[in-house]
Amino acid sequence: MVNFIQQEIENDLKAGKYSEGIRTRFPPEPNGYLHIGHAKSVCLNFGLANYNHGLCNLRFDDTNPTKEDVEYVDSIQEDIKWLGFDWGDRRFFASDYFGKFYDFAVELIKRGLAYVDDLSAEEIKNYRGTLTEPGKESPFRNRSVEENLDLFARMKSGEFEDGEKVLRAKIDMASPNINMRDPVIYRITRSHHHHTGDEWLIYPMYDFAHPLEDAIENITHSVCTLEFEDHRPFYDWLLDSLGFDVKTRPRQIEFARLDLTNTITSKRKLRQLVEENHVRGWDDPRMPTLSGMRRRGFTPAAIKNFCNEIGVAKSNSLVDVAMLEHCVREDLNNTADRVMAVLNPLKVILTNVEEGKTEYLLADNHPTLGGKRFVPFTREIFIERDDFMEDAPKKFFRLKPGGEVRLKHAYIIKCEEVVKDSEGNIIELHCSIDPTSKSGGETANRKIKGTIHWVSATENLKAEVRLYDYLLTSDEHGNFPEDFIAALNPKSLIVIENALIEPSVKLTAAGTHYQFLRLGYFVVDPDTTPEKLVFNRVVGLKDSWAKVNEK
Ligand code: ATP
Ligand code: MG
């Protein structure tokens, strides 16, 4: 593992810090499902711990009661496990430390480093100053320690209304860093908390809670995204002020968040998509959530490879989603069995094949993994409508009137007649087979430019196949239109009700992957029942990422 954070860890170890071992944490707020951006953080935090023979904690950062829920706690755990990481018995809730946070706040007051302020939220904002002007001190800033202790205790016991008072750190209203201008560290809010119920009426602010959570858990390296860089001085100030030893206390290191083209990574927007039913749920295969990607058929190996490939940087950049799809394709290419399916069928009658007879042709399941299966071949088959063209250009090497093409794993066929209905629509083709052209036959090696896939018209399985496209397309900076709901792609889901698949896939379980020859990678969806197969297209076969990188 080579990245600048690992470098920092090694520097710390060399300097004699953290002799007890490296400890990281993944600290999700349980207010939504994990998405691909979180996966980067999960891989980084667990990856750093594993690489350094350390430990990574799972900590639910549940200090904001209004938007949090146990549904999210459960899904987050499932997703991290699915990725293949293990927090052992170290699953923590920040809300378990509410008592400790309170004691630390009291300690700050005792040291003269925190005060109860009666200014309203509005006034605090007005007093804060701007990037160019210093802030103004609150008239309540110089309350005595005794008065502050008394007021803070009464905040806790419910004597004041929500928002009536706050506790603030006493640092410097003239600091060039606005985060150091006496930040609010506790507020009163009578909200029900999913973990602590109605026990608490006051809740710590994130910037106050986070460093303490890290310190309580003996975290050594607190890895977070770049927007917290300006918060680091407060992180250090707080731990300094409470007397934590620099040699052992956590240090915050920021890295660039993952932004992907055509991919929404704002939890707020994702929640809106779910709540307003623009998608079928958090696990809709179009969602960039881990549960959505799982249902879509992305694999943990592919996601982890992707996270390794993109690396860890100190400045934000936009990653092409084609790279993620490339990693998925690469993984599935190595593991998925090949089968034949026809999504848009055109009937072909093979006039010199005996009626009612089925020949079982042997077919390879995978180019390298081996394994074979039987594919039934019959007088009537289906091919893909696109694979036939009546007025074909010269370079069209699939089927055309009078032309020949090879049926994969089977015979060379020749198109003898095009049958149309009264309106001129093509309803079927009559073709003949070259009976000695199958594998092992006399004319097996006869040169034919095109090979197409097919499925028996009488021995097949019907399936629903769901094809996906991006919910939204971003501009070159990764931005979406302001009104992103109006910009949603109306064709992000296309359902093919009656696709036809070779019978070898009968009774396969949800989560099984296949490559449908020439069509892409597909996965069995959990909606599948013994009566009805449902497939999701994971990705197509065309790899725009690999192409770009060859050039
Ligand atoms: P919010 O703060 O709006 O709730 P969040 O995306 O920060 O959203 P958290 O649950 O706090 O959600 O995130 C958990 C961890 O995942 C944090 O350490 C955060 O830095 C990291 N993380 C979130 N989004 C990304 C991203 N796009 N790239 C990398 N890491 C991310
Ligand atoms: Mg966050």
Coordinates of C-alpha atoms and ligand atoms in Angstrom, one line a residue:
M1 CA 0.0 0.0 0.0
V2 CA 1.7 3.2 -1.2
N3 CA -0.1 6.4 -0.5
F4 CA 0.7 9.5 1.4
I5 CA -1.3 8.5 4.4
Q6 CA 0.6 5.3 4.7
Q7 CA 3.7 7.5 4.4
E8 CA 2.5 9.6 7.3
I9 CA 1.8 6.5 9.4
E10 CA 5.4 5.2 8.8
N11 CA 6.8 8.7 9.7
D12 CA 4.8 8.6 12.9
L13 CA 6.0 5.1 13.8
K14 CA 9.6 6.1 13.1
A15 CA 9.2 9.2 15.3
G16 CA 8.2 6.8 18.2
K17 CA 4.5 7.6 18.1
Y18 CA 1.7 5.1 18.4
S19 CA 3.8 2.2 19.8
E20 CA 0.6 0.4 20.7
G21 CA -0.3 -0.1 17.1
I22 CA -2.2 1.6 14.4
R23 CA -5.9 2.0 14.7
T24 CA -8.3 3.6 12.2
R25 CA -12.1 3.9 12.1
F26 CA -14.9 4.1 9.5
P27 CA -17.4 6.6 11.0
P28 CA -20.6 6.7 9.0
E29 CA -23.5 8.8 10.1
P30 CA -26.5 6.4 10.0
N31 CA -28.6 8.8 7.9
G32 CA -28.5 7.0 4.6
Y33 CA -27.1 4.0 2.7
L34 CA -23.4 3.8 1.9
H35 CA -22.5 4.7 -1.7
I36 CA -19.4 4.3 -3.9
G37 CA -17.7 7.3 -2.2
H38 CA -18.1 5.6 1.2
A39 CA -16.6 2.5 -0.3
K40 CA -13.4 4.4 -1.0
S41 CA -13.3 5.4 2.7
V42 CA -14.1 1.9 3.9
C43 CA -11.3 0.4 1.7
L44 CA -8.9 3.1 2.8
N45 CA -9.6 2.8 6.6
F46 CA -9.8 -1.0 6.7
G47 CA -6.9 -1.3 4.2
L48 CA -4.6 0.9 6.3
A49 CA -5.4 -1.0 9.4
N50 CA -4.8 -4.4 7.7
Y51 CA -1.6 -3.3 6.0
N52 CA -0.2 -2.1 9.3
H53 CA -1.4 -5.1 11.3
G54 CA -3.7 -2.7 13.2
L55 CA -7.4 -2.5 13.7
C56 CA -10.2 -0.6 12.2
N57 CA -13.4 0.2 14.2
L58 CA -16.8 0.6 12.9
R59 CA -18.3 3.7 14.6
F60 CA -21.7 5.0 14.0
D61 CA -21.4 8.8 14.2
D62 CA -24.9 9.3 15.5
T63 CA -24.8 12.6 17.2
N64 CA -27.5 14.2 15.1
P65 CA -30.8 12.5 16.1
T66 CA -33.2 14.0 13.6
K67 CA -32.2 12.2 10.5
E68 CA -30.9 9.0 11.8
D69 CA -32.5 5.6 11.8
V70 CA -31.7 1.9 12.6
E71 CA -32.6 0.9 9.1
Y72 CA -29.4 2.7 8.1
V73 CA -27.4 1.1 10.9
D74 CA -28.3 -2.4 9.6
S75 CA -27.7 -1.6 5.9
I76 CA -24.3 -0.1 6.6
Q77 CA -23.1 -3.2 8.4
E78 CA -24.4 -5.4 5.7
D79 CA -22.6 -3.4 3.0
I80 CA -19.3 -3.3 4.8
K81 CA -19.4 -7.1 5.4
W82 CA -20.3 -7.6 1.8
L83 CA -17.2 -5.7 0.7
G84 CA -15.3 -8.2 2.9
F85 CA -14.2 -6.1 5.9
D86 CA -14.5 -7.1 9.5
W87 CA -14.7 -4.9 12.5
G88 CA -14.6 -7.8 14.9
D89 CA -16.3 -6.8 18.2
R90 CA -15.5 -3.2 17.7
R91 CA -18.8 -1.7 16.6
F92 CA -19.3 1.5 18.5
F93 CA -22.0 4.2 18.6
A94 CA -20.9 7.8 19.3
S95 CA -24.1 8.1 21.3
D96 CA -22.7 5.6 23.8
Y97 CA -20.2 8.3 24.7
F98 CA -22.8 11.0 25.3
G99 CA -22.0 10.8 29.1
K100 CA -18.2 11.1 28.4
F101 CA -18.8 14.0 26.0
Y102 CA -20.7 15.8 28.7
D103 CA -17.9 15.2 31.2
F104 CA -15.4 16.6 28.7
A105 CA -17.5 19.6 28.2
V106 CA -17.7 20.2 31.9
E107 CA -13.9 19.8 32.0
L108 CA -13.5 22.5 29.4
I109 CA -15.7 24.8 31.4
K110 CA -13.7 24.2 34.5
R111 CA -10.5 25.1 32.5
G112 CA -12.2 28.3 31.4
L113 CA -12.3 27.1 27.9
A114 CA -16.1 27.0 27.3
Y115 CA -19.1 29.1 28.1
V116 CA -22.8 29.1 27.9
D117 CA -24.1 31.7 25.4
D118 CA -27.6 33.1 25.3
L119 CA -27.3 34.6 21.8
S120 CA -29.7 33.2 19.3
A121 CA -28.5 31.2 16.3
E122 CA -29.1 34.3 14.1
E123 CA -27.0 36.5 16.4
I124 CA -24.2 34.0 16.7
K125 CA -24.0 34.0 12.9
N126 CA -24.0 37.8 12.8
Y127 CA -21.2 38.0 15.4
R128 CA -19.1 35.5 13.7
G129 CA -17.5 38.0 11.2
T130 CA -16.4 37.1 7.7
L131 CA -13.3 35.8 6.0
T132 CA -12.0 39.4 5.9
E133 CA -13.4 40.7 9.1
P134 CA -12.8 39.4 12.7
G135 CA -15.8 38.3 14.7
K136 CA -17.3 40.0 17.7
E137 CA -17.2 38.6 21.2
S138 CA -20.6 37.6 22.8
P139 CA -21.6 39.7 25.8
F140 CA -22.0 36.3 27.6
R141 CA -18.4 35.2 26.9
N142 CA -17.0 36.2 30.2
R143 CA -19.4 34.4 32.5
S144 CA -17.7 32.8 35.5
V145 CA -16.8 29.1 35.6
E146 CA -19.4 28.6 38.3
E147 CA -22.2 30.3 36.4
N148 CA -21.3 28.3 33.2
L149 CA -21.3 25.0 35.1
D150 CA -24.6 25.8 36.6
L151 CA -26.2 26.9 33.3
F152 CA -24.8 23.9 31.4
A153 CA -26.2 21.5 34.0
R154 CA -29.6 23.2 33.7
M155 CA -29.4 22.9 29.9
K156 CA -29.0 19.2 30.4
S157 CA -31.8 18.9 32.8
G158 CA -34.3 20.6 30.5
E159 CA -34.8 23.9 32.1
F160 CA -34.4 25.8 28.8
E161 CA -36.2 25.7 25.5
D162 CA -34.6 24.3 22.3
G163 CA -32.2 26.9 20.9
E164 CA -32.4 29.1 24.0
K165 CA -28.8 28.5 25.0
V166 CA -25.7 26.9 23.6
L167 CA -22.3 25.9 24.9
R168 CA -19.4 27.4 23.0
A169 CA -15.7 26.8 23.1
K170 CA -13.8 29.9 24.2
I171 CA -10.9 30.3 21.7
D172 CA -10.5 33.4 19.6
M173 CA -13.2 35.5 17.8
A174 CA -10.4 37.2 15.7
S175 CA -8.9 34.0 14.4
P176 CA -8.4 33.9 10.7
N177 CA -10.0 30.5 10.8
I178 CA -13.7 30.9 11.3
N179 CA -13.9 27.5 12.8
M180 CA -11.8 28.7 15.7
R181 CA -14.2 31.7 16.5
D182 CA -15.8 30.1 19.5
P183 CA -17.6 27.3 17.8
V184 CA -20.8 26.0 19.3
I185 CA -20.1 22.6 20.9
Y186 CA -23.5 21.8 22.5
R187 CA -27.1 22.6 21.6
I188 CA -30.5 21.9 23.1
T189 CA -32.8 19.9 21.0
R190 CA -35.7 17.7 22.2
S191 CA -35.4 15.1 19.6
H192 CA -35.9 11.4 20.0
H193 CA -32.6 9.5 19.3
H194 CA -32.7 6.1 17.7
H195 CA -30.2 4.7 20.1
T196 CA -30.5 6.7 23.4
G197 CA -34.2 7.5 23.1
D198 CA -35.3 10.6 25.1
E199 CA -32.5 10.4 27.6
W200 CA -30.7 13.5 26.2
L201 CA -32.0 17.0 25.6
I202 CA -28.6 18.4 24.7
Y203 CA -26.5 17.1 21.8
P204 CA -22.8 17.7 21.0
M205 CA -21.9 19.2 17.7
Y206 CA -20.0 17.1 15.2
D207 CA -16.7 19.0 15.5
F208 CA -16.7 18.6 19.2
A209 CA -17.8 14.9 19.2
H210 CA -15.6 13.6 16.5
P211 CA -12.1 14.1 18.0
L212 CA -13.4 12.8 21.3
E213 CA -14.8 9.7 19.7
D214 CA -11.4 9.1 18.1
A215 CA -9.6 9.7 21.4
I216 CA -11.9 7.5 23.4
E217 CA -11.3 4.6 21.0
N218 CA -7.6 5.2 20.9
I219 CA -7.7 5.9 17.2
T220 CA -4.3 6.8 15.9
H221 CA -5.1 8.1 12.4
S222 CA -8.4 9.8 11.8
V223 CA -8.8 9.8 8.0
C224 CA -11.4 12.2 6.6
T225 CA -12.3 14.1 3.5
L226 CA -10.7 17.4 2.5
E227 CA -13.5 19.7 3.6
F228 CA -12.4 19.0 7.2
E229 CA -9.0 20.4 6.7
D230 CA -10.1 23.8 8.1
H231 CA -11.6 21.9 11.1
R232 CA -8.3 20.3 12.0
P233 CA -7.0 23.2 14.1
F234 CA -10.1 22.8 16.3
Y235 CA -9.6 19.0 16.4
D236 CA -6.1 19.6 17.8
W237 CA -7.1 22.5 20.0
L238 CA -9.7 20.3 21.7
L239 CA -7.4 17.4 22.4
D240 CA -4.7 19.7 23.5
S241 CA -7.0 21.6 25.8
L242 CA -8.2 18.3 27.4
G243 CA -4.6 17.2 28.0
F244 CA -4.4 14.3 25.5
D245 CA -0.8 13.2 24.9
V246 CA 0.5 14.1 21.4
K247 CA 2.4 10.8 21.3
T248 CA -0.7 8.7 21.5
R249 CA -3.6 10.9 20.7
P250 CA -5.3 10.7 17.2
R251 CA -4.3 12.9 14.4
Q252 CA -6.5 13.9 11.5
I253 CA -5.4 13.4 7.9
E254 CA -7.5 14.6 5.0
F255 CA -7.8 12.9 1.6
A256 CA -9.7 13.8 -1.6
R257 CA -13.3 12.6 -1.7
L258 CA -14.3 10.4 -4.6
D259 CA -16.4 12.2 -7.3
L260 CA -17.5 10.1 -10.3
T261 CA -18.9 11.3 -13.5
N262 CA -22.6 10.6 -14.0
T263 CA -22.9 9.5 -10.4
I264 CA -24.8 11.1 -7.5
T265 CA -22.9 10.9 -4.3
S266 CA -24.9 13.4 -2.3
K267 CA -26.8 11.5 0.4
R268 CA -29.4 14.3 0.4
K269 CA -30.1 13.8 -3.4
L270 CA -30.0 10.0 -3.1
R271 CA -32.6 10.2 -0.2
Q272 CA -34.8 12.5 -2.4
L273 CA -34.7 10.0 -5.2
V274 CA -35.9 7.2 -2.9
E275 CA -38.5 9.3 -0.9
E276 CA -40.0 10.7 -4.1
N277 CA -40.1 7.3 -5.7
H278 CA -37.9 8.2 -8.7
V279 CA -36.2 4.8 -8.1
R280 CA -37.6 1.7 -6.4
G281 CA -35.6 2.0 -3.3
W282 CA -32.0 2.5 -1.9
D283 CA -31.1 -0.8 -3.7
D284 CA -32.4 0.2 -7.1
P285 CA -29.7 -1.1 -9.5
R286 CA -29.4 2.4 -10.9
M287 CA -28.4 3.8 -7.5
P288 CA -24.6 4.3 -6.7
T289 CA -25.3 2.8 -3.3
L290 CA -23.5 -0.4 -2.3
S291 CA -26.8 -2.1 -2.1
G292 CA -27.8 -0.8 -5.5
M293 CA -24.5 -1.8 -7.0
R294 CA -24.8 -5.3 -5.4
R295 CA -28.3 -5.7 -6.9
R296 CA -27.0 -4.4 -10.2
G297 CA -24.4 -7.2 -10.1
F298 CA -21.2 -5.2 -9.3
T299 CA -18.9 -7.4 -7.2
P300 CA -16.9 -6.6 -4.1
A301 CA -13.7 -7.6 -5.9
A302 CA -14.5 -5.1 -8.7
I303 CA -15.3 -2.3 -6.2
K304 CA -12.2 -2.9 -4.2
N305 CA -10.0 -3.0 -7.3
F306 CA -11.5 0.2 -8.4
C307 CA -10.8 1.8 -5.0
N308 CA -7.2 0.7 -5.2
E309 CA -6.7 1.8 -8.8
I310 CA -8.0 5.4 -8.1
G311 CA -5.5 5.8 -5.3
V312 CA -5.6 8.4 -2.5
A313 CA -4.8 12.0 -3.3
K314 CA -4.6 15.3 -1.6
S315 CA -6.6 17.3 -4.1
N316 CA -10.1 16.6 -5.4
S317 CA -10.5 15.2 -8.9
L318 CA -13.2 13.7 -10.9
V319 CA -13.0 10.0 -11.8
D320 CA -14.6 8.7 -15.0
V321 CA -17.4 6.2 -14.1
A322 CA -16.2 4.2 -17.1
M323 CA -13.2 3.1 -14.9
L324 CA -15.5 1.6 -12.3
E325 CA -17.4 -0.2 -15.1
H326 CA -14.1 -1.4 -16.5
C327 CA -13.2 -3.0 -13.1
V328 CA -16.6 -4.7 -13.0
R329 CA -16.1 -6.0 -16.5
E330 CA -12.6 -7.2 -15.8
D331 CA -13.7 -9.2 -12.8
L332 CA -16.8 -10.7 -14.4
N333 CA -14.8 -11.6 -17.5
N334 CA -12.7 -13.8 -15.3
T335 CA -15.5 -15.4 -13.4
A336 CA -18.8 -15.4 -15.3
D337 CA -20.1 -18.3 -17.3
R338 CA -21.1 -17.6 -20.9
V339 CA -24.6 -18.4 -22.1
M340 CA -26.7 -17.4 -25.0
A341 CA -29.8 -15.1 -24.8
V342 CA -31.8 -13.2 -27.3
L343 CA -33.3 -10.0 -26.2
N344 CA -35.1 -8.9 -29.4
P345 CA -36.0 -12.1 -31.2
L346 CA -36.4 -12.8 -34.9
K347 CA -37.6 -16.4 -35.7
V348 CA -35.4 -18.5 -38.0
I349 CA -36.7 -21.7 -39.5
L350 CA -33.9 -24.1 -40.5
T351 CA -35.6 -25.8 -43.4
N352 CA -33.2 -28.8 -43.6
V353 CA -33.4 -29.6 -39.9
E354 CA -35.8 -32.4 -39.0
E355 CA -39.0 -31.2 -37.2
G356 CA -39.4 -32.3 -33.6
K357 CA -35.8 -33.3 -33.2
T358 CA -33.4 -31.8 -30.7
E359 CA -29.7 -32.1 -31.0
Y360 CA -27.6 -31.3 -27.9
L361 CA -24.5 -29.4 -28.8
L362 CA -21.6 -29.2 -26.4
A363 CA -20.5 -25.6 -25.5
D364 CA -17.7 -24.2 -23.4
N365 CA -18.9 -22.3 -20.3
H366 CA -15.8 -20.1 -20.1
P367 CA -12.7 -19.5 -22.2
T368 CA -10.2 -20.3 -19.4
L369 CA -12.1 -21.8 -16.4
G370 CA -13.5 -24.7 -18.5
G371 CA -16.7 -26.5 -17.8
K372 CA -19.2 -27.5 -20.5
R373 CA -22.9 -27.6 -21.0
F374 CA -25.4 -28.8 -23.6
V375 CA -27.3 -26.3 -25.8
P376 CA -30.4 -27.6 -27.5
F377 CA -30.5 -27.1 -31.2
T378 CA -33.8 -27.3 -33.0
R379 CA -35.5 -26.6 -36.4
E380 CA -36.8 -23.3 -35.1
I381 CA -34.5 -20.9 -33.4
F382 CA -34.4 -17.2 -32.5
I383 CA -31.6 -14.8 -33.4
E384 CA -31.2 -11.1 -32.5
R385 CA -33.3 -8.9 -34.9
D386 CA -30.2 -6.7 -35.2
D387 CA -28.2 -9.5 -36.6
F388 CA -30.2 -9.6 -39.8
M389 CA -30.3 -6.8 -42.3
E390 CA -32.2 -6.9 -45.6
D391 CA -30.3 -4.1 -47.4
A392 CA -27.0 -4.7 -45.7
P393 CA -23.9 -2.6 -46.4
K394 CA -20.8 -4.4 -47.6
K395 CA -19.2 -4.6 -44.2
F396 CA -22.2 -6.1 -42.5
F397 CA -20.9 -9.6 -41.6
R398 CA -24.0 -10.9 -39.9
L399 CA -27.0 -12.4 -41.7
K400 CA -28.4 -11.0 -45.0
P401 CA -30.4 -12.4 -47.8
G402 CA -28.3 -15.1 -49.5
G403 CA -25.6 -14.6 -47.0
E404 CA -24.0 -17.0 -44.5
V405 CA -23.2 -16.7 -40.8
R406 CA -22.1 -19.1 -38.2
L407 CA -24.3 -19.9 -35.2
K408 CA -22.2 -20.0 -32.1
H409 CA -21.5 -23.6 -30.9
A410 CA -23.5 -24.8 -33.9
Y411 CA -23.7 -24.7 -37.7
I412 CA -23.2 -22.3 -40.5
I413 CA -26.5 -21.2 -41.9
K414 CA -27.5 -19.5 -45.2
C415 CA -30.5 -17.2 -45.5
E416 CA -32.7 -18.5 -48.3
E417 CA -35.9 -16.5 -47.8
V418 CA -37.2 -13.5 -45.9
V419 CA -40.9 -13.9 -44.9
K420 CA -42.9 -10.7 -44.3
D421 CA -46.4 -9.9 -43.2
S422 CA -48.9 -7.9 -45.2
E423 CA -47.4 -4.6 -43.9
G424 CA -43.9 -5.6 -45.0
N425 CA -42.5 -6.4 -41.5
I426 CA -40.1 -9.2 -41.4
I427 CA -41.7 -12.0 -39.4
E428 CA -39.3 -14.9 -40.0
L429 CA -36.3 -16.1 -42.0
H430 CA -36.0 -19.4 -43.8
C431 CA -32.4 -20.7 -43.7
S432 CA -30.6 -23.9 -44.4
I433 CA -27.7 -25.3 -42.4
D434 CA -24.5 -26.7 -43.7
P435 CA -24.8 -30.1 -41.9
T436 CA -21.1 -30.8 -41.7
S437 CA -20.1 -27.4 -40.4
K438 CA -20.4 -28.0 -36.7
S439 CA -17.4 -28.6 -34.5
G440 CA -15.6 -31.7 -35.6
G441 CA -17.4 -31.8 -39.0
E442 CA -15.8 -31.8 -42.4
T443 CA -16.6 -28.1 -43.1
A444 CA -16.1 -27.0 -39.5
N445 CA -13.3 -24.7 -40.4
R446 CA -14.9 -23.1 -43.5
K447 CA -14.1 -19.4 -43.3
I448 CA -17.2 -17.3 -42.4
K449 CA -16.8 -13.7 -41.2
G450 CA -19.6 -13.5 -38.7
T451 CA -20.7 -15.5 -35.7
I452 CA -24.0 -14.8 -34.0
H453 CA -25.7 -16.1 -30.9
W454 CA -29.1 -17.8 -31.0
V455 CA -31.6 -19.7 -28.8
S456 CA -33.9 -22.6 -29.6
A457 CA -37.4 -21.4 -30.2
T458 CA -38.9 -24.5 -28.6
E459 CA -36.4 -25.3 -25.8
N460 CA -35.7 -22.1 -23.9
L461 CA -36.5 -20.1 -20.8
K462 CA -38.4 -16.8 -20.9
A463 CA -36.9 -14.1 -18.8
E464 CA -37.5 -10.5 -17.9
V465 CA -34.3 -8.5 -18.6
R466 CA -33.7 -5.0 -17.2
L467 CA -31.3 -2.7 -19.0
Y468 CA -29.9 0.3 -17.1
D469 CA -28.5 3.6 -18.1
Y470 CA -27.3 6.5 -15.9
L471 CA -29.9 8.3 -13.9
L472 CA -28.2 11.6 -14.7
T473 CA -25.4 12.7 -16.9
S474 CA -23.0 15.2 -15.4
D475 CA -21.0 17.9 -17.2
E476 CA -17.2 17.7 -17.6
H477 CA -16.8 19.0 -14.0
G478 CA -19.1 16.3 -12.6
N479 CA -21.9 18.7 -11.9
F480 CA -25.6 18.1 -12.3
P481 CA -28.3 20.6 -13.3
E482 CA -29.7 22.5 -10.4
D483 CA -33.1 20.9 -10.9
F484 CA -31.7 17.4 -11.0
I485 CA -35.1 15.7 -10.7
A486 CA -36.3 17.3 -14.0
A487 CA -33.0 16.2 -15.6
L488 CA -33.5 12.5 -14.7
N489 CA -33.0 10.2 -17.7
P490 CA -36.4 8.8 -18.6
K491 CA -34.7 5.8 -20.3
S492 CA -32.5 4.8 -17.3
L493 CA -34.5 1.6 -17.0
I494 CA -35.7 -0.4 -20.0
V495 CA -37.6 -3.6 -19.3
I496 CA -37.6 -6.4 -21.8
E497 CA -40.5 -8.7 -20.8
N498 CA -39.8 -11.7 -23.0
A499 CA -36.2 -12.3 -23.6
L500 CA -35.2 -15.9 -24.4
I501 CA -32.4 -17.7 -22.7
E502 CA -30.9 -21.1 -23.2
P503 CA -32.3 -23.6 -20.7
S504 CA -29.0 -24.2 -18.9
V505 CA -29.6 -21.3 -16.5
K506 CA -32.8 -22.9 -15.1
L507 CA -33.3 -22.4 -11.4
T508 CA -30.3 -20.2 -10.7
A509 CA -30.1 -18.2 -7.6
A510 CA -30.1 -14.4 -7.3
G511 CA -26.7 -13.0 -7.6
T512 CA -25.4 -15.5 -10.2
H513 CA -23.5 -13.8 -13.0
Y514 CA -23.5 -14.7 -16.7
Q515 CA -22.0 -13.2 -19.8
F516 CA -24.8 -13.3 -22.4
L517 CA -22.7 -13.7 -25.5
R518 CA -22.2 -10.4 -27.4
L519 CA -24.7 -8.6 -25.1
G520 CA -22.9 -8.0 -21.8
Y521 CA -22.8 -9.2 -18.3
F522 CA -26.0 -10.0 -16.5
V523 CA -27.0 -11.1 -13.0
V524 CA -30.0 -12.9 -11.6
D525 CA -32.2 -10.4 -9.7
P526 CA -33.8 -11.2 -6.4
D527 CA -37.2 -10.7 -8.0
T528 CA -36.6 -14.1 -9.6
T529 CA -38.9 -16.9 -8.7
P530 CA -39.0 -20.6 -9.8
E531 CA -41.6 -19.5 -12.3
K532 CA -40.0 -16.3 -13.5
L533 CA -36.4 -15.4 -14.2
V534 CA -35.4 -11.8 -13.9
F535 CA -32.0 -10.5 -15.0
N536 CA -30.2 -7.2 -14.6
R537 CA -27.7 -6.1 -17.1
V538 CA -24.6 -5.3 -15.1
V539 CA -22.5 -3.7 -17.9
G540 CA -22.3 -4.0 -21.6
L541 CA -19.2 -5.5 -23.2
K542 CA -17.8 -2.4 -24.8
D543 CA -15.1 -1.0 -22.6
S544 CA -14.7 2.7 -23.3
W545 CA -12.2 3.0 -20.5
A546 CA -9.8 0.3 -21.8
K547 CA -10.1 1.9 -25.3
V548 CA -9.2 5.3 -24.1
N549 CA -6.2 4.0 -22.2
E550 CA -4.9 2.0 -25.2
K551 CA -4.6 5.2 -27.2
Ligands
ATP1 P1 -23.0 13.8 5.3 O1 -21.9 14.4 6.0 O2 -23.8 14.7 4.4 O3 -23.9 13.0 6.2 P2 -21.1 12.0 4.3 O4 -21.0 11.5 2.9 O5 -19.9 12.7 4.9 O6 -22.4 12.8 4.3 P3 -20.8 10.1 6.4 O7 -21.7 9.0 6.8 O8 -20.4 11.1 7.4 O9 -21.4 10.7 5.2 O10 -19.5 9.4 5.8 C1 -18.7 8.4 6.4 C2 -17.3 8.5 5.9 O11 -17.2 8.3 4.5 C3 -16.7 9.8 6.3 O12 -15.4 9.6 6.8 C4 -16.6 10.5 4.9 O13 -15.5 11.3 4.9 C5 -16.5 9.3 4.0 N1 -17.0 9.7 2.7 C6 -18.2 10.2 2.4 N2 -18.4 10.5 1.1 C7 -17.2 10.2 0.5 C8 -16.6 10.3 -0.8 N3 -17.4 10.8 -1.8 N4 -15.4 9.9 -1.0 C9 -14.6 9.5 0.0 N5 -15.0 9.3 1.2 C10 -16.3 9.7 1.5
MG2 MG -20.0 13.3 7.1

